[in-house]
Structures are given as structure tokens and as C-alpha cells.
XYZ file of C-alpha atoms in Angstrom:
306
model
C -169.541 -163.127 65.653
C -167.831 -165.937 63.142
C -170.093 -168.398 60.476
C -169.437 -171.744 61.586
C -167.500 -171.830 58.437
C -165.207 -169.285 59.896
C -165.233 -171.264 63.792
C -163.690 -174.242 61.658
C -161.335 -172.271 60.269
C -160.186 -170.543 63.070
C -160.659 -173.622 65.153
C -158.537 -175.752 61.934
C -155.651 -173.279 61.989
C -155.026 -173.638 66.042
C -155.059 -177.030 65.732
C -152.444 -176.756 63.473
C -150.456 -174.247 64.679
C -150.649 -176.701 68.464
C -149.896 -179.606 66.591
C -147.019 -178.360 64.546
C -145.971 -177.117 68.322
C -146.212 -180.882 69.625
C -144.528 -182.201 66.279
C -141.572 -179.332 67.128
C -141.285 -180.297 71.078
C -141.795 -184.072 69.861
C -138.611 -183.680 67.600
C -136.690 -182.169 70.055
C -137.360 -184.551 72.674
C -136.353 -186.925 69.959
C -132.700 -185.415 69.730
C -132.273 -184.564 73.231
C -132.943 -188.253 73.913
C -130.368 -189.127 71.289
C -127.817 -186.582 72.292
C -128.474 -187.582 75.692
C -127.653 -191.463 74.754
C -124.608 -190.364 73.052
C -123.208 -188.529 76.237
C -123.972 -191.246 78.000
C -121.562 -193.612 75.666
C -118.702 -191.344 74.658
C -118.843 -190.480 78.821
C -118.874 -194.003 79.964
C -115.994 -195.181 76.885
C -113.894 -191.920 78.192
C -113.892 -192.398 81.921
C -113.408 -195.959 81.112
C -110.661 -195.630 78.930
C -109.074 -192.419 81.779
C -109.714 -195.137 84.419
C -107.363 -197.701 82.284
C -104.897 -195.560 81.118
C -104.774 -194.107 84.494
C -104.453 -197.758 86.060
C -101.765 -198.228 83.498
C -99.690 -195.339 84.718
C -100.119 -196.383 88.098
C -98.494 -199.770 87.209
C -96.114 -198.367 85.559
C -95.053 -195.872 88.011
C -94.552 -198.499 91.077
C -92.653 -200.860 88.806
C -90.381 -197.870 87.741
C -90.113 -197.122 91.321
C -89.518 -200.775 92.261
C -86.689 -201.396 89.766
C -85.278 -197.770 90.084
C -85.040 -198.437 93.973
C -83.326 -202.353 93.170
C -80.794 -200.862 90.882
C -80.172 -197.914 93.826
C -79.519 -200.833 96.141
C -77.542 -203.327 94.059
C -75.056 -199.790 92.701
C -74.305 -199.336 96.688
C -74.179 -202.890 97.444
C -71.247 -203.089 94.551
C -69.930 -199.621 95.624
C -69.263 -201.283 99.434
C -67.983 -204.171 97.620
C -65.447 -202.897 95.365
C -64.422 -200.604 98.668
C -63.918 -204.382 100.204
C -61.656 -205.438 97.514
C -59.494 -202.735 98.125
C -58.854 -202.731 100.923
C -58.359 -206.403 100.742
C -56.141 -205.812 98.352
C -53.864 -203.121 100.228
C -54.137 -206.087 102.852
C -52.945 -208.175 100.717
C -50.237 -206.323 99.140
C -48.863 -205.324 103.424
C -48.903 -209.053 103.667
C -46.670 -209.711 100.979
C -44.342 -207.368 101.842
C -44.022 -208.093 105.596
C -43.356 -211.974 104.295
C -40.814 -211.226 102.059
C -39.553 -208.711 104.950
C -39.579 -211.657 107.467
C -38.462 -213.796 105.313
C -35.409 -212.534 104.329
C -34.742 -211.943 108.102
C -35.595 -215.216 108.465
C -33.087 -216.244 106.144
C -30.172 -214.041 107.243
C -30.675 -214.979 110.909
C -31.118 -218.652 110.272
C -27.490 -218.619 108.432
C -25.998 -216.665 111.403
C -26.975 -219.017 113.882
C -26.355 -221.989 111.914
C -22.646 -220.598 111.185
C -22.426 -220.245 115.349
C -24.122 -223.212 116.041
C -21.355 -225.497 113.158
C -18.599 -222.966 115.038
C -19.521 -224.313 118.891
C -20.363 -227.686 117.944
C -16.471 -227.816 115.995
C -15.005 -226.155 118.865
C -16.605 -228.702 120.979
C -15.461 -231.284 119.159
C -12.093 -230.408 119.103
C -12.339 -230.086 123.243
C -13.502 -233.125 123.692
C -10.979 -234.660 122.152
C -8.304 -232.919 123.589
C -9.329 -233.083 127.288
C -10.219 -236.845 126.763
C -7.128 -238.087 125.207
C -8.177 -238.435 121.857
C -5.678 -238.569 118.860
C -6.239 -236.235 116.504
C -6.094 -237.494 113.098
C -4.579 -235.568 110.251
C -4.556 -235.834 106.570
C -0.932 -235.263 104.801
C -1.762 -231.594 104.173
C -2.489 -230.107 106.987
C -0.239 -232.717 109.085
C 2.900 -230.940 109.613
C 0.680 -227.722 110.375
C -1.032 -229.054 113.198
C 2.180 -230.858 114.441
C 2.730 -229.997 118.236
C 5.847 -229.644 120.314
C 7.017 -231.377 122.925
C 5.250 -230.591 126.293
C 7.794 -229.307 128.870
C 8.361 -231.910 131.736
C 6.435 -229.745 133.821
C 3.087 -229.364 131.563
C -0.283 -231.385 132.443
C -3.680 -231.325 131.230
C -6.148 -228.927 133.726
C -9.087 -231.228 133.400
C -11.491 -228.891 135.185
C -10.581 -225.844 133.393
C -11.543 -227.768 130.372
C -14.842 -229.368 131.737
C -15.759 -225.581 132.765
C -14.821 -224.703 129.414
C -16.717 -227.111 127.701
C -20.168 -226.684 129.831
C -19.981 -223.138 129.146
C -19.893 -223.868 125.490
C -22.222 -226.570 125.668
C -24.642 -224.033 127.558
C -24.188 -221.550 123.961
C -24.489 -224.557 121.878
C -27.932 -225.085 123.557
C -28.861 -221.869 123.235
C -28.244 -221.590 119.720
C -30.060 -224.695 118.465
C -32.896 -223.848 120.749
C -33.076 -219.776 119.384
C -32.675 -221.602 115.810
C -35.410 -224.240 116.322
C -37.442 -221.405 117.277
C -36.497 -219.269 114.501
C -37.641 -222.331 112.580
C -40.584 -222.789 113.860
C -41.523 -219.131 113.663
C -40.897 -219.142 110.160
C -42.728 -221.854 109.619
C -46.034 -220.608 111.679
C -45.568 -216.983 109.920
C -45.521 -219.115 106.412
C -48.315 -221.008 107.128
C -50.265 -218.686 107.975
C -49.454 -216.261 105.310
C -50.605 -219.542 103.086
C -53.807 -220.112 104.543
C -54.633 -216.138 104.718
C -53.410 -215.742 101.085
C -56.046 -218.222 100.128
C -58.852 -217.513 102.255
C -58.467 -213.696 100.823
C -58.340 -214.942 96.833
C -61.328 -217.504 97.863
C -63.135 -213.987 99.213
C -61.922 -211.997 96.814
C -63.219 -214.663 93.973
C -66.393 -214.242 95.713
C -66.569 -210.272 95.872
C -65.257 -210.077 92.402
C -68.175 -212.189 91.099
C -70.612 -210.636 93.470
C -69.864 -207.339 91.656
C -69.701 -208.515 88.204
C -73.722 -210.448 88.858
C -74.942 -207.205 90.750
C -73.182 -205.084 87.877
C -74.577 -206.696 85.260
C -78.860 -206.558 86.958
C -78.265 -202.784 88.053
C -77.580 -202.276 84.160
C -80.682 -204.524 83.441
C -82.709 -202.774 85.297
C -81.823 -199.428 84.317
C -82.782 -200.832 80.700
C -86.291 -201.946 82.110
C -86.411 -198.233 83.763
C -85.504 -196.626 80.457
C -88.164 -198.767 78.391
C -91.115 -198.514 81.121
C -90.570 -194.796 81.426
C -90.848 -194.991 77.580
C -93.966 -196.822 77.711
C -95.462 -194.226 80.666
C -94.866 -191.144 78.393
C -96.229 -193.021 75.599
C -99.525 -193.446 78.137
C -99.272 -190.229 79.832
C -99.576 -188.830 76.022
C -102.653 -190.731 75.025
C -104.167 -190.148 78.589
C -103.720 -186.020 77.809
C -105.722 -187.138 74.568
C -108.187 -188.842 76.395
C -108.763 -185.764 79.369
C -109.236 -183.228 76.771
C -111.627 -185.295 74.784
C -112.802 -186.115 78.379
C -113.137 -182.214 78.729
C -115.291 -181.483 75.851
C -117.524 -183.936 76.828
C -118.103 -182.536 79.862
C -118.572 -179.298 78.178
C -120.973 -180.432 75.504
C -123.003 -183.082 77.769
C -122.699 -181.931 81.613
C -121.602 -178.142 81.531
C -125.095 -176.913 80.924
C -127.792 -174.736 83.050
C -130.080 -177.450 83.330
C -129.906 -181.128 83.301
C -131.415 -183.644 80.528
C -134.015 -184.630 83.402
C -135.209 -180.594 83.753
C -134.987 -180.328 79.898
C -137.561 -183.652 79.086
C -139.630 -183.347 81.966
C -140.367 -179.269 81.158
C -140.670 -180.139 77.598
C -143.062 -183.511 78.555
C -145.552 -181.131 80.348
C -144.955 -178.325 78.031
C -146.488 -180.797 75.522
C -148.899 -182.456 77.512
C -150.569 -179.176 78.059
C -150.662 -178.958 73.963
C -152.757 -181.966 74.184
C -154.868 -180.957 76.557
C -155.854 -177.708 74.760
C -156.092 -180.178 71.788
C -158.658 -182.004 72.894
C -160.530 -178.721 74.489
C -160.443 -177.416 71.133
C -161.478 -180.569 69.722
C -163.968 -180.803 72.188
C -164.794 -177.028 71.722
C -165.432 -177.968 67.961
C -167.618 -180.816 68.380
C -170.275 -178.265 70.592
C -170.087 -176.314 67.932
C -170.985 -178.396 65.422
C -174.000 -179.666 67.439
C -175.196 -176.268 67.691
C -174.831 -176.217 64.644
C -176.707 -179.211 63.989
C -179.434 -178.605 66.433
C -179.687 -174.902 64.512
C -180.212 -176.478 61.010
C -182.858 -178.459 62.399
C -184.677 -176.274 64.146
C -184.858 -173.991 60.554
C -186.156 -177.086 59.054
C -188.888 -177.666 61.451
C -190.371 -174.386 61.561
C -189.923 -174.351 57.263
C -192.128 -177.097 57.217
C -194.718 -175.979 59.461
């Protein structure tokens, strides 16, 4: 129906129009590839850069946990301690006044029976001397006052009246220096042990007071370290919010699609490999031609000639 001039034509414009198609599907393969590359770097340096910021809160977290929990402990542990001193204190305080209480009884019962004890032991004294025969020796002022009169004939010393007398108050002398030794001694056990007490509560008391003061001071240290960590994890948290949106688009431009990069290239690799292939039928389809055409020309020539 065509001139071979008009077959070439024809057959020149398809191949153009299939090649311009394989240039087109060529270029896009080209970009996809490239797009495809860059999703695969900005979604490798996002995840990795999620993964470390994520790690980072993480560490953050349990050491914000870790020293909020220490500081928790150590403000109880001073809390029981400072309820130790306290009550050590009121301890104290009861001890002091029950000393000085016992003390001064101490004191007023110690002069009483020294006054009682002096009073038997002068009485006995003086009985003794009398019932023995003793002379009584008296100064020039109280001489004349202590002068006695005459016995009657009759009078005699009753020598077991006065023995009985005298064991009786020897008996209350006993008793006295024995109750006073033993108000002695009392008062010496209830001092000494008030001592030792009194310093074994200031030596625990030194201790408490210091054990407050060191667990004081590394609650408040820790809070600090809480403070500037949970600083540091908002800081994070922000650029990790940063990252997941960023993260997000990603997804949306690279992953969020009907069909994968794979689908895409492999559809578009056949789509163009059947371009070639009617290519090369119409190159092949061009090449009979021509030899018809060839084969035609000679033919004419032939029978010309004859």
C-alpha cells in the first residue's frame, strides 16, 4: 500500500517514538534508583540517629531513676536519724534531771545521817567515859557549867543499865554508817553511770549528727544530678520528636507507597525490554524490506536489459 520511501518513514517514526519511550522509562529508572538510594540513607541516618537518641534516653532515664531512688533512701535514712537524736535527746535531758533530782537527795540525806551519825558517836563518847570512870576534861568556859554535885551517900553507877544503853546506841551508830556508806556508794554508782551514759550518748549523738549532715549534704547532690539529667533528657526527648517526625516523612515519601521500588524497576525493566524487542522486530522488519526492495530493483534491471 506504502513506497518503500513511505515503509521507512513510517518504520523511522516508530522507532523513534519506541526509543524516545526507552529513553523516558530509562530516565525514570534513573531517578527511581536515585530516590531509592536516598531513602535508603536518610532511612538508615534516621533510625540510626532514633536508635541513639533513644539509647540516650534510656540511660538517662535509669540513672534518673537510680539517683532519684538514692536520694529517696538517704532523706528517710536522715528522717529516722534526726527522730534518733531526739529522742536521745529527751533521754538525755530525763537523765539530767533525775541526777540533779538524786543528787540533791543525795545531798540532803547524806547531811542528815552524817548529823545522826556525829550525834551517836558524841553521845557515845560521852558514855563511855562516864560508865568507865573517865574524867571529863573541861576548858575554863564551859567548866563551872558542867560542874556536878555531890553524889548522895547512897548513889552508885548502874553499870549494866549503861552497857545496855550503850549497845543499843552502838547498834544505831552501825546502822547509820552502814545506811550512809550505802548512800555513798549509791551515789557514787548512780554518778558513774550517769558519766559513762552521758558520754556514750554525745559519742552517738556525734555520730548521728554527722551521719545526717554527710547523708544531707549527697541527697542534695543528687537531687542536683536529677535536676541536670532530667535537663539533659528533655533536651533529647526534644531532638528525638525532631528526629520521629523527620523519621515520619520519610516513611511517607520512601515506604508509604502502593508498590515497592522492587515492583516499580522490575515492571518498568520488562516494560522496556519489550521496547527492545519490538525494536529489533522493527529493525528486523526493515531490513526484509529493504531486501525486497533490493531483490525488486534487480529484477527491473534484468528484464530492462534483456
Amino acid at each position: 500500500k506504502f513506497g518503500a520511501a513511505n515503509g521507512e518513514d513510517v518504520f523511522a517514526k516508530i522507532k523513534g517514538l519506541i526509543q524516545d519511550m526507552i529513553g523516558k522509562l530509562e530516565r525514570e529508572a534513573g531517578e527511581e534508583a536515585s530516590e531509592k538510594a536516598y531513602c535508603d540513607q536518610e532511612t538508615a541516618k534516621t533510625e540510626s540517629k532514633k536508635s541513639e537518641l533513644e539509647d540516650d534516653i534510656a540511660k538517662l532515664t535509669s540513672k534518673i531513676d537510680q539517683d532519684s531512688s538514692k536520694s529517696a533512701q538517704l532523706k528517710e535514712e536522715v528522717r529516722v536519724l534526726e527522730g534518733e537524736l531526739a529522742a536521745l535527746t529527751k533521754e538525755q535531758a530525763e537523765m539530767d534531771k533525775i541526777r540533779l533530782d538524786t543528787s540533791a537527795d543525795y545531798t540532803v540525806a547524806n547531811k542528815d545521817l552524817e548529823l545522826g551519825l556525829g550525834g551517836l558517836r558524841k553521845a557515845l563518847g560521852l558514855l563511855r567515859d562516864y560508865y568507865s570512870g573517865a574524867a571529863l576534861i573541861q576548858d575554863d568556859k564551859f567548866g563551872a557549867f558542867m560542874q556536878q554535885p555531890a553524889a548522895p551517900e547512897h548513889h552508885g553507877k548502874s553499870a549494866g543499865a549503861g552497857s545496855s544503853i550503850i549497845g543499843i546506841l552502838e547498834v544505831c551508830e552501825s546502822d547509820f554508817a552502814s545506811n550512809l556508806a550505802k548512800e555513798e556508794q549509791e551515789e557514787a554508782d548512780a554518778a558513774s553511770t550517769y558519766d559513762k551514759v552521758t558520754q556514750e550518748n554525745k559519742i552517738t549523738m556525734a555520730t548521728k549528727e554527722q551521719d545526717v549532715r554527710y547523708k544531707t549534704q549527697e541527697s542534695k547532690s543528687l537531687d542536683s544530678t536529677v535536676a541536670e539529667l532530667s535537663s539533659d533528657r528533655a533536651t533529647t526527648g526534644s531532638e528525638l520528636s525532631a528526629v520521629l517526625e523527620y523519621y515520619g516523612k520519610i516513611k511517607e515519601r520512601c515506604i508509604a507507597k502502593p508498590e515497592t521500588y522492587e515492583e516499580r524497576a522490575g515492571r518498568r525493566a520488562a516494560e522496556i525490554e519489550g521496547l527492545k524487542r519490538a525494536l529489533t522486530i522493527l529493525n528486523d522488519e526493515i531490513a526484509f524490506v529493504q531486501r525486497k526492495k533490493s531483490r525488486r530493483s534487480m529484477r527491473g534491471s534484468v528484464l530492462s536489459a534483456q
